[in-house]
Short mmCIF file of C-alpha atoms in Angstrom, two decimals:
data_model
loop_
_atom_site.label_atom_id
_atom_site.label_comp_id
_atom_site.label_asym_id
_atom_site.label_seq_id
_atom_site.Cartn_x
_atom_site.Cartn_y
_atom_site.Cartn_z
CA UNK A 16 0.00 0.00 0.00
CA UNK A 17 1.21 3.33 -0.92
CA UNK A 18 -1.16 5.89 -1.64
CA UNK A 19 -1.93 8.46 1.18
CA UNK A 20 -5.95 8.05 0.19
CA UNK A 21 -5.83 4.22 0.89
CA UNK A 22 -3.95 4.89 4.64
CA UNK A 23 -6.24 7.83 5.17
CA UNK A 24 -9.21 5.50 4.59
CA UNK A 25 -8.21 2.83 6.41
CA UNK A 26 -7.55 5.12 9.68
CA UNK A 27 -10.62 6.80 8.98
CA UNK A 28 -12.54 3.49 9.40
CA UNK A 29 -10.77 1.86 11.55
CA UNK A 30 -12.84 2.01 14.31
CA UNK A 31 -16.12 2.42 12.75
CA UNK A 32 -19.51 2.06 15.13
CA UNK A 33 -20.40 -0.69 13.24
CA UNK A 34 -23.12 -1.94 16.26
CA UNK A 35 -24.48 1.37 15.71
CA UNK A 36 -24.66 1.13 12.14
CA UNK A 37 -26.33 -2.22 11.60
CA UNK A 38 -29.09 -0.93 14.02
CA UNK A 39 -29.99 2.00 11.73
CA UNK A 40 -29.46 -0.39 8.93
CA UNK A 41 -32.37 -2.92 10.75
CA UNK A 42 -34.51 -0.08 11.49
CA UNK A 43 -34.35 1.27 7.69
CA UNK A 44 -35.28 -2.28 6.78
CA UNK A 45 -37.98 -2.89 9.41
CA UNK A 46 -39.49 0.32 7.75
CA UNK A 47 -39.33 1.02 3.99
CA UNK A 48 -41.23 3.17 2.05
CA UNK A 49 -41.76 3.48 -1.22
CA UNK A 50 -40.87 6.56 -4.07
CA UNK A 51 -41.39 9.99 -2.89
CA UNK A 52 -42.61 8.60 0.20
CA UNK A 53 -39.14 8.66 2.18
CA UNK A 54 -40.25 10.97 4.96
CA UNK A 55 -38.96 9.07 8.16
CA UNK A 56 -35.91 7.93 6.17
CA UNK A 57 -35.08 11.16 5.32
CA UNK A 58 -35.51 12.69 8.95
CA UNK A 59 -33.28 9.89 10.37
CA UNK A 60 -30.66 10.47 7.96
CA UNK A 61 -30.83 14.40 8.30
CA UNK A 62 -30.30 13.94 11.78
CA UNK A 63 -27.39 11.85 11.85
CA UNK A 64 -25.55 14.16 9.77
CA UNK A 65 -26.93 17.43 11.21
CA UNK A 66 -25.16 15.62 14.14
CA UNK A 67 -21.71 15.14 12.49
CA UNK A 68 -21.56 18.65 11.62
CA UNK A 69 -22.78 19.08 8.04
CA UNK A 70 -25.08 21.96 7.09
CA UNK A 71 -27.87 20.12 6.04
CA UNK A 72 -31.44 20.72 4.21
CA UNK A 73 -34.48 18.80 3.65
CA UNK A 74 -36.99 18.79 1.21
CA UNK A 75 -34.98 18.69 -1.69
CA UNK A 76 -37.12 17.54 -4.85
CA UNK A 77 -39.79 16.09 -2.26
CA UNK A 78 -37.86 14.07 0.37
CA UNK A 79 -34.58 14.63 -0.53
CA UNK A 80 -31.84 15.54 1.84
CA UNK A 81 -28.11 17.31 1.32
CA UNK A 82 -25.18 18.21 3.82
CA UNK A 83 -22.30 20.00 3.04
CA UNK A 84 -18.85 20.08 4.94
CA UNK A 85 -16.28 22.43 4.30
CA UNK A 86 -12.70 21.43 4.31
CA UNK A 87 -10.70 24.19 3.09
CA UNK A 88 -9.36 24.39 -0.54
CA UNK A 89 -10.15 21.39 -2.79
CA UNK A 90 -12.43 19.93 -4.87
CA UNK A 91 -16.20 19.50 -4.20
CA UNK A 92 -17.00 15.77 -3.88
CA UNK A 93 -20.16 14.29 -4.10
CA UNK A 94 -21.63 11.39 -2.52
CA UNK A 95 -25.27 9.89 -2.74
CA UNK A 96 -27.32 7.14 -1.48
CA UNK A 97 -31.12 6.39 -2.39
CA UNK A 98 -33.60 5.85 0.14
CA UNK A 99 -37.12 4.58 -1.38
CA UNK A 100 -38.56 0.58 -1.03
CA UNK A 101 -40.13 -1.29 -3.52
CA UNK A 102 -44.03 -2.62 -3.53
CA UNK A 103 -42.86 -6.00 -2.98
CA UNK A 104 -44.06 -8.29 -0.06
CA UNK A 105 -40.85 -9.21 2.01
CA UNK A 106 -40.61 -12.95 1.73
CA UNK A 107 -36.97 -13.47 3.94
CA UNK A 108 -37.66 -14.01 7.42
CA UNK A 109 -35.44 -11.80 8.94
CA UNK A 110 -36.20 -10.50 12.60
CA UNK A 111 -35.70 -7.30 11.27
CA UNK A 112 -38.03 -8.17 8.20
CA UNK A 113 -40.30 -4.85 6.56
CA UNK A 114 -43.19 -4.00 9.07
CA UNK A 115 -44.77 -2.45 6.58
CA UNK A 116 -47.20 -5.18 4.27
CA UNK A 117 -46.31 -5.05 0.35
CA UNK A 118 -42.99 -2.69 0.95
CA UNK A 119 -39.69 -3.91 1.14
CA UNK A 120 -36.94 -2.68 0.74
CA UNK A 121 -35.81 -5.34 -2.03
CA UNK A 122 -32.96 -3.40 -3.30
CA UNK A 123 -30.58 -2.87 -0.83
CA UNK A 124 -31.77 0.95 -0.57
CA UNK A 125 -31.50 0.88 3.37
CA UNK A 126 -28.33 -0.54 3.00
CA UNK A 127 -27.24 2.63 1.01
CA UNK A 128 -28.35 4.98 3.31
CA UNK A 129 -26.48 3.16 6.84
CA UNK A 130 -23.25 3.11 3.62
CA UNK A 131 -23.45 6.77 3.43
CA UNK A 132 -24.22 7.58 6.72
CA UNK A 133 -21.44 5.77 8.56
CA UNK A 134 -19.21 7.48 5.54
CA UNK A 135 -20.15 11.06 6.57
CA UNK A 136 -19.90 10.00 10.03
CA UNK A 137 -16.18 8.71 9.71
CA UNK A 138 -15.13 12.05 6.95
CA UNK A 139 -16.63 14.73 9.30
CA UNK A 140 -14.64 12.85 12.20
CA UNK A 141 -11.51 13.02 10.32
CA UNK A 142 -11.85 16.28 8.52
CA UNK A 143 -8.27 17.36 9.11
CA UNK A 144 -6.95 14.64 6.84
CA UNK A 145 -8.69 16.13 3.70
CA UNK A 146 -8.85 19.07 1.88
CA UNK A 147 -11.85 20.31 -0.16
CA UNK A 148 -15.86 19.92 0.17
CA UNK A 149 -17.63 17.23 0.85
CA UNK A 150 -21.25 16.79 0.05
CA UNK A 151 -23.54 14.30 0.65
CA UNK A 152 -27.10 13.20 -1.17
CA UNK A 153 -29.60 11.18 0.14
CA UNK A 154 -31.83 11.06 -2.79
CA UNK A 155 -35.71 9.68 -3.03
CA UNK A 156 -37.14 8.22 -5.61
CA UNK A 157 -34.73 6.47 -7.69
CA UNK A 158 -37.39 3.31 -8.33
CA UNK A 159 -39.51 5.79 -10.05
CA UNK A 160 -36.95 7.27 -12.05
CA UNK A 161 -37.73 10.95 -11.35
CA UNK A 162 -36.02 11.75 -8.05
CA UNK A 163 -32.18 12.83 -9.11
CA UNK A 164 -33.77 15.34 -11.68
CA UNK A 165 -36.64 16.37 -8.97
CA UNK A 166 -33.57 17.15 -6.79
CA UNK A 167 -31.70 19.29 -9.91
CA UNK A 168 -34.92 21.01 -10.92
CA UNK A 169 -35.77 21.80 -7.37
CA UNK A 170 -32.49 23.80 -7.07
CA UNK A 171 -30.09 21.27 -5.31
CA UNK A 172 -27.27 23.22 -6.72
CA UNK A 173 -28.18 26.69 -5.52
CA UNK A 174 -28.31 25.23 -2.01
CA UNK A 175 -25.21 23.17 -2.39
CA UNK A 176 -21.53 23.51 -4.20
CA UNK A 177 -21.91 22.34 -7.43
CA UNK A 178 -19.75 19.25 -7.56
CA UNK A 179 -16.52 18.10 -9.48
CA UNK A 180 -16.79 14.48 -8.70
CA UNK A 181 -19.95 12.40 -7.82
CA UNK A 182 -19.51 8.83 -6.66
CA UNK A 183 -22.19 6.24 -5.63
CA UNK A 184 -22.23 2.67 -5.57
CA UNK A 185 -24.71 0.02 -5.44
CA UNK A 186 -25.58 -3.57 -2.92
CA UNK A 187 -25.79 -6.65 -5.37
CA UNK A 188 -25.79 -10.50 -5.20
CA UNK A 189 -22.34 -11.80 -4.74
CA UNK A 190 -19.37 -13.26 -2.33
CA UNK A 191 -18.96 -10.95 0.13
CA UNK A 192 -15.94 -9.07 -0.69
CA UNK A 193 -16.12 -8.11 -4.14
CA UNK A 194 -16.15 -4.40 -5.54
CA UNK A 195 -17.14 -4.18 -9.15
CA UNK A 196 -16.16 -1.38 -11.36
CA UNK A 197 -16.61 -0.63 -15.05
CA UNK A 198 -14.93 1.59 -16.14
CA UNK A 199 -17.52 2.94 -18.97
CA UNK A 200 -20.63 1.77 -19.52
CA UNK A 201 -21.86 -0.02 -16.35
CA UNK A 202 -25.30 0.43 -16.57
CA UNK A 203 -28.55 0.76 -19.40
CA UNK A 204 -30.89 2.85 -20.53
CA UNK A 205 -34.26 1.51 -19.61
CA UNK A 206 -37.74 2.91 -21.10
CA UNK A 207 -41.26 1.78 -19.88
CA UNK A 208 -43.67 1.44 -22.53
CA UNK A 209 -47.64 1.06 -21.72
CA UNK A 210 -50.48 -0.66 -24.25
CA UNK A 211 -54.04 -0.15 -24.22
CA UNK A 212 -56.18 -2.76 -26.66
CA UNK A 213 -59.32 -1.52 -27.31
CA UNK A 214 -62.34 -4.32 -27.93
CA UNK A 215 -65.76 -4.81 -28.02
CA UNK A 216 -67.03 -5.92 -24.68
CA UNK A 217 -70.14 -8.63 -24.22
CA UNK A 218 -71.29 -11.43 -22.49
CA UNK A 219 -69.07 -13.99 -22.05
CA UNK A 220 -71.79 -16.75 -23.24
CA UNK A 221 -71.43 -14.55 -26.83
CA UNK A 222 -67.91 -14.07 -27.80
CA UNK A 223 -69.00 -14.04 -31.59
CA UNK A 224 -70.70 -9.98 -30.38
CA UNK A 225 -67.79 -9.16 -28.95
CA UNK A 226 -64.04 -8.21 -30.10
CA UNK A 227 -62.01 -9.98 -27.23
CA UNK A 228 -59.12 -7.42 -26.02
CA UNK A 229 -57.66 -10.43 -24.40
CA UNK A 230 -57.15 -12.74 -26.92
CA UNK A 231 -55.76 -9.67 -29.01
CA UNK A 232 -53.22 -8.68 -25.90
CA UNK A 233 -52.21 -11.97 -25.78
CA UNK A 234 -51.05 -12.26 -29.22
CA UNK A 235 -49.52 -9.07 -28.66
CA UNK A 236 -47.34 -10.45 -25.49
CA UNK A 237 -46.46 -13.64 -27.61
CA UNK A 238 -45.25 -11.52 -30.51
CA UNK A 239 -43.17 -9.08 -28.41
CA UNK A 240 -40.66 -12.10 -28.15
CA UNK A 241 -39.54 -11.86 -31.18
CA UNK A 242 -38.28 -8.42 -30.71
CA UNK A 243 -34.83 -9.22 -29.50
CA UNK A 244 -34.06 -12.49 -30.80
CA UNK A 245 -35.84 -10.92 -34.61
CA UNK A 246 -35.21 -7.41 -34.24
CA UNK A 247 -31.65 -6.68 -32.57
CA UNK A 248 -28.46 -7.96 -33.80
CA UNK A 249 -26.81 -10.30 -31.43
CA UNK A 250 -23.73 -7.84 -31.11
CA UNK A 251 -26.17 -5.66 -29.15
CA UNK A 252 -27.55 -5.99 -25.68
CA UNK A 253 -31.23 -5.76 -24.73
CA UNK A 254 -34.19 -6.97 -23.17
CA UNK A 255 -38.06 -6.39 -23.53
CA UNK A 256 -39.94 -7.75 -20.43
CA UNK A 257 -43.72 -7.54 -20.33
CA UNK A 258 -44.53 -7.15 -16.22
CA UNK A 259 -48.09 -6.29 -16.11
CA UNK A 260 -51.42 -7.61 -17.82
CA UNK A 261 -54.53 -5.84 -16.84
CA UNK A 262 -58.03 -6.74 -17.94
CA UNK A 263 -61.86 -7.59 -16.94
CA UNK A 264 -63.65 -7.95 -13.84
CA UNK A 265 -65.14 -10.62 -14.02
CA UNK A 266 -64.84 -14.71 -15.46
CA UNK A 267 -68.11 -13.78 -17.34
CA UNK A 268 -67.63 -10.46 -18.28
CA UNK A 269 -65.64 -9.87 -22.03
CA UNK A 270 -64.02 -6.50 -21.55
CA UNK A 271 -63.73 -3.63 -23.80
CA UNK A 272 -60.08 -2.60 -22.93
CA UNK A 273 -56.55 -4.57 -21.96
CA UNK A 274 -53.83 -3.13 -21.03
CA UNK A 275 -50.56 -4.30 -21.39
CA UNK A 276 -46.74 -2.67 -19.67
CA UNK A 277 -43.55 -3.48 -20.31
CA UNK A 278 -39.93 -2.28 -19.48
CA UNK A 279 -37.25 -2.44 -22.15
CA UNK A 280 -33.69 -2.35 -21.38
CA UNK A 281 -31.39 -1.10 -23.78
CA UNK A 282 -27.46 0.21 -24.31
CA UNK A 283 -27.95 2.72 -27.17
CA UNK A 284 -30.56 5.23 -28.47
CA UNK A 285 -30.86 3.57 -31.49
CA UNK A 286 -31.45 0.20 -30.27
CA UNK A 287 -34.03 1.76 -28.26
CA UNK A 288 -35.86 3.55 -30.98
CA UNK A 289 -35.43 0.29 -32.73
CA UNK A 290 -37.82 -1.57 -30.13
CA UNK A 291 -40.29 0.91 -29.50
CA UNK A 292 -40.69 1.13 -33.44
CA UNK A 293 -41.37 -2.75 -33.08
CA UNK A 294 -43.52 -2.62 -30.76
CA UNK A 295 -45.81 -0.33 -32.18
CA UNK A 296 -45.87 -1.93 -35.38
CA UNK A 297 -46.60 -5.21 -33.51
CA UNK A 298 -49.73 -3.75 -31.57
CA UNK A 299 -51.04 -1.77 -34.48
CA UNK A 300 -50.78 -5.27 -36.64
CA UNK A 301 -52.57 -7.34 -33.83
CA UNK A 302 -55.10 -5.36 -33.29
CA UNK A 303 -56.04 -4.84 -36.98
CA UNK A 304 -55.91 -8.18 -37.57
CA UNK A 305 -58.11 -9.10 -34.63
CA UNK A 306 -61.05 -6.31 -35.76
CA UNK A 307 -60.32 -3.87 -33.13
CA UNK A 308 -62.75 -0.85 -33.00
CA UNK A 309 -59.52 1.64 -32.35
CA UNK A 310 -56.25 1.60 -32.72
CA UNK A 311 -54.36 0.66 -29.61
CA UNK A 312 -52.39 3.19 -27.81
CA UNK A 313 -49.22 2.99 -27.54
CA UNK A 314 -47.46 5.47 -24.78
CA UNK A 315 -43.88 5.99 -23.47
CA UNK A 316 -43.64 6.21 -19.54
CA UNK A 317 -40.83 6.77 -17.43
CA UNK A 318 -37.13 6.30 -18.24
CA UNK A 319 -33.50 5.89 -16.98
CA UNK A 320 -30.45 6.89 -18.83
CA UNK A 321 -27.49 4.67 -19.45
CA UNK A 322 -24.55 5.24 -16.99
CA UNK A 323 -21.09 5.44 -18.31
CA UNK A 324 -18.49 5.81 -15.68
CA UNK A 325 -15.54 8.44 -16.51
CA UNK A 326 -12.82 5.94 -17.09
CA UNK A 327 -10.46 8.22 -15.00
CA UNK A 328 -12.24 8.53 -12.62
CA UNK A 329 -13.27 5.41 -12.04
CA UNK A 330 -9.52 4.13 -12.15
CA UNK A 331 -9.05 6.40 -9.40
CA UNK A 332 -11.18 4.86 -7.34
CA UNK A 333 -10.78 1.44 -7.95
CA UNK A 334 -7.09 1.61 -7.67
CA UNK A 335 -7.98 3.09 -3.44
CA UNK A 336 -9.91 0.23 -3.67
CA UNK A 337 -7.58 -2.39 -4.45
CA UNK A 338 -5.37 -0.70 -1.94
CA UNK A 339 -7.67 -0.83 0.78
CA UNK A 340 -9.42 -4.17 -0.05
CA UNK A 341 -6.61 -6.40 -1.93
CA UNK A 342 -5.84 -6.94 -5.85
CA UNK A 343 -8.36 -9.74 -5.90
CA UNK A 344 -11.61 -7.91 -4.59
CA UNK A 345 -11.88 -5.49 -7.68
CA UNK A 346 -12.61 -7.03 -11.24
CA UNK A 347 -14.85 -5.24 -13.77
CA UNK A 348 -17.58 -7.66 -15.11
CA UNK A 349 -18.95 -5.57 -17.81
CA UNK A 350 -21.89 -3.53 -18.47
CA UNK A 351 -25.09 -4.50 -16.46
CA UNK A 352 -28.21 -4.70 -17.79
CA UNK A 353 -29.67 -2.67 -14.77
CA UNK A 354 -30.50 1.01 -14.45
CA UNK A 355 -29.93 4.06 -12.48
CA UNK A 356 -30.72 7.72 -12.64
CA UNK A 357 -27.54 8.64 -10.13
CA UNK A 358 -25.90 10.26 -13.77
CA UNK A 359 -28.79 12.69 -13.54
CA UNK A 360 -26.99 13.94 -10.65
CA UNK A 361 -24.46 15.27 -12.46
CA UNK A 362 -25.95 18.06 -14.12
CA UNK A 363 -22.85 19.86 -16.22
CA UNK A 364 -22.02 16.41 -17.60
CA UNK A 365 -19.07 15.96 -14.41
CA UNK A 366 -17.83 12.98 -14.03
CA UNK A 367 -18.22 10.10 -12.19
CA UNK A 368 -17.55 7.22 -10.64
CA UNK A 369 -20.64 4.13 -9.98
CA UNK A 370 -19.49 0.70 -8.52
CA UNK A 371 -20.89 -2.41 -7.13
CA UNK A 372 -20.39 -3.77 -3.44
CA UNK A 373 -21.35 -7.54 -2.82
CA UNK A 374 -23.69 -8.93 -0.35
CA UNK A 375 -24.46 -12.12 -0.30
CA UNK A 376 -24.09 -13.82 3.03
CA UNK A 377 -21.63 -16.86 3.05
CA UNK A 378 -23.49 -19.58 3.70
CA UNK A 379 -26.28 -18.68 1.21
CA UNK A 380 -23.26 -18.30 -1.37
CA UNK A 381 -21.62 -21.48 -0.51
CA UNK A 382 -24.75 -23.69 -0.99
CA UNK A 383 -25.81 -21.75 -4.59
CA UNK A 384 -25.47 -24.31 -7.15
CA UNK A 385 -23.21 -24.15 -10.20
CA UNK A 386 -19.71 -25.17 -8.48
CA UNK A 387 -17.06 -22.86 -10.18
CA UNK A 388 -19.41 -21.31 -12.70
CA UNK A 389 -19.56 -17.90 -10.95
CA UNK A 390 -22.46 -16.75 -13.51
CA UNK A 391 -23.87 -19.89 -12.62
CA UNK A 392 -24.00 -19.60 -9.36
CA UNK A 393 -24.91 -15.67 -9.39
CA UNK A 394 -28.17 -16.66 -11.32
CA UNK A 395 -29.09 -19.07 -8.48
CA UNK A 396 -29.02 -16.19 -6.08
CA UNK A 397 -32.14 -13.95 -4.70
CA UNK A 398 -31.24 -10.63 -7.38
CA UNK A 399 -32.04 -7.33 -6.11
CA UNK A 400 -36.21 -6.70 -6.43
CA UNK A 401 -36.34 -10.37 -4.64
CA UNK A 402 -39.09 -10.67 -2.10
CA UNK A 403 -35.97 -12.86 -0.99
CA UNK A 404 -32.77 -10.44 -0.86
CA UNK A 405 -31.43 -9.97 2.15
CA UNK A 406 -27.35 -8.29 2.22
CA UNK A 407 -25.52 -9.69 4.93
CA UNK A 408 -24.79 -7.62 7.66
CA UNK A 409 -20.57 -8.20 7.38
CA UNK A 410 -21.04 -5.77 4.61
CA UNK A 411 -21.98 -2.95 6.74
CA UNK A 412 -18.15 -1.93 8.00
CA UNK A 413 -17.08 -2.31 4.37
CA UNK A 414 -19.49 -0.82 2.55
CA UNK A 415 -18.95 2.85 4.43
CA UNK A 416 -14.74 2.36 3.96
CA UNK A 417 -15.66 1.79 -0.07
CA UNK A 418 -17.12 5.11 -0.02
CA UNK A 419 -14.83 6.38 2.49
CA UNK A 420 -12.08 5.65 0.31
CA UNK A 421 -13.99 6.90 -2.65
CA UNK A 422 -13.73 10.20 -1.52
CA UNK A 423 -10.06 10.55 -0.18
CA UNK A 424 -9.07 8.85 -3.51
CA UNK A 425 -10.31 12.52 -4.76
CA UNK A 426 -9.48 15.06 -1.21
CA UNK A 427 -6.38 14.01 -0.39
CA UNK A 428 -3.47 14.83 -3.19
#
């Protein structure tokens, strides 16, 4: 070890409250809540740094919360967290399971906010070892899409330094003790796409009266498969997932409308275009050919853009990391076919760094099947949006010295 950011971090964390931490990190779990609905999480985390010394607002684009520190000369660092759950009935067991029935937090959200907090708690304690500003983001809303650019619209940068450097990272399925990091493209583009079919509703002793909207959305579902393996050339990455069918109320009742949504994921604008094109082509087609009174409609919903690290800046940080961690912990695995809207963040195109942290407890790990075939094994594991995914609690200590480290790798020459 030789840099001064990698010794700084480690004395910075060296004592960490980690008994502390994993409380708040069991309360956060015990009580999720979903986009734009972060109101408790945000007060606890406001607190905590109000606490440590930051000058800290609330009610940032909604929920939202930023402290600054102030350091002396240096560059203006950046680090965020997102706080919202996900509508999904917790299915682990945990003692500390979600109290709250059909929220979890299923994405490792909570996890991200004890991360950050024990970060700013171990910076502001050690504030004469760094030079520059420090500021720190708890965002809402990221599930939705909408809650880094609420925070920009709302102003965040007339309350706080605009940054030079924003860094965030992520909890996924994995050995504990792995730190991810692409430097480039690490994350897609991902567009939600909605489908209304309209019919002819009836009895359901008289289909011949009637123009069925489900047999017509069904065909529709079928023939969105084809979109990717048809459509795309296999040199490009993307998927098209239909999550939601909607129709009737009642097993006797034909409907007039069904309503389809689906999420595509995507690496380039084209490729994007590309599918939507299909799919509106594929809907239009179907619902001609079934006799439809109306042409379906077809609408765009929300969207995430792709997320393409700064390669030097990434390097930066995942050198501190391999430093602080060992050579073996940091490996880049490619681009990821998840999304993110942490780039929104960073307004004046700055640049940044986004990385993965791994979670997966040790025994769950060492009993996923697939022997030395990591992706094997990785697919066996509850993925983030499980009712079943649960981060281990060892991660706790080394998920605030990632960040931790993150952040000297840029405030201390």
């Amino acid at each position: 070890m030789t840099s001064t950011a990698a010794r700084t971090a480690l004395d910075l964390t060296a004592d960490l409250p980690v008994p502390d931490l994993e409380d708040l990190y069991r309360d956060l779990h015990r009580h999720p809540e979903l986009s734009g609905q972060e109101h408790r999480t945000a007060t606890r985390f406001a607190e905590r740094l109000r606490k440590a010394g930051y000058d800290t607002t609330e009610g940032i684009g909604g929920t939202g919360v930023a402290g600054v520190l102030r350091g002396g000369d240096g560059p203006v660092v950046l680090l965020r967290a997102d706080m919202d759950a996900l509508p999904v009935q917790e299915e682990t067991g945990l003692p500390y399971a979600s109290e709250t029935p059909g929220v979890m937090h299923a994405c490792g959200h909570d996890l991200h906010v004890t991360w950050l907090t024990g970060a700013a708690q171990a910076l502001a304690a050690g504030r004469d070892a760094w030079s520059g500003t420090l500021v720190v983001v708890g965002q809402p809303a990221e599930e939705s899409g909408g809650g880094a650019a609420a925070m920009v619209a709302d102003g965040l940068y007339a309350r706080v330094p605009r940054p030079d450097v924003l860094l965030g990272q992520h909890a996924v399925p994995g050995p504990v003790g792995l730190y991810p990091h692409v430097p480039g493209l690490i994350l897609s583009a991902t567009t939600d796409v909605d489908i209304v079919v309209h019919g002819r509703g009836g009895h359901g002793s008289r289909p011949e009266t009637t123009v069925d909207p489900v047999v017509t959305a069904a065909y529709i579902v079928t023939r969105l498969q084809t979109v990717v393996s048809r459509e795309v050339a296999p040199r490009e990455s993307a998927v098209l997932t239909v999550g939601r069918i909607e129709a009737g109320t009642a097993a006797n009742i034909i409907p007039s409308t069904a309503r389809i949504s689906l999420n595509l994921r995507t690496q380039s604008e084209a490729v994007r275009d590309r599918m939507v094109a299909a799919i509106r082509r594929i809907a239009e087609g179907e619902c001609l050919a079934a006799g439809c009174p109306r042409e379906p409609e077809v609408t765009l919903g929300g969207s995430f853009p792709v997320t393409v690290n700064d390669a030097e800046t990434d390097r930066r940080v995942a050198d501190v990391h391999r430093e602080v961690f060992g050579a073996g912990t940091v490996l880049d695995p490619g681009p990821a076919m998840g999304s993110e809207d942490f780039s929104r963040l960073a307004a004046d195109g700055q640049p940044y760094s986004y990385w993965f942290v791994t979670t997966t407890p040790a025994g769950i790990w060492d009993a996923a099947p697939g022997g030395d075939d990591l992706p094997a094994r990785l697919d066996a594991l509850p993925s983030n949006h499980s009712p079943h995914f649960a981060p281990d609690l060892s991660v706790v200590g080394p998920g605030v010295r990632t960040l931790v480290a993150g952040a000297l790798s840029h405030l201390v020459p």
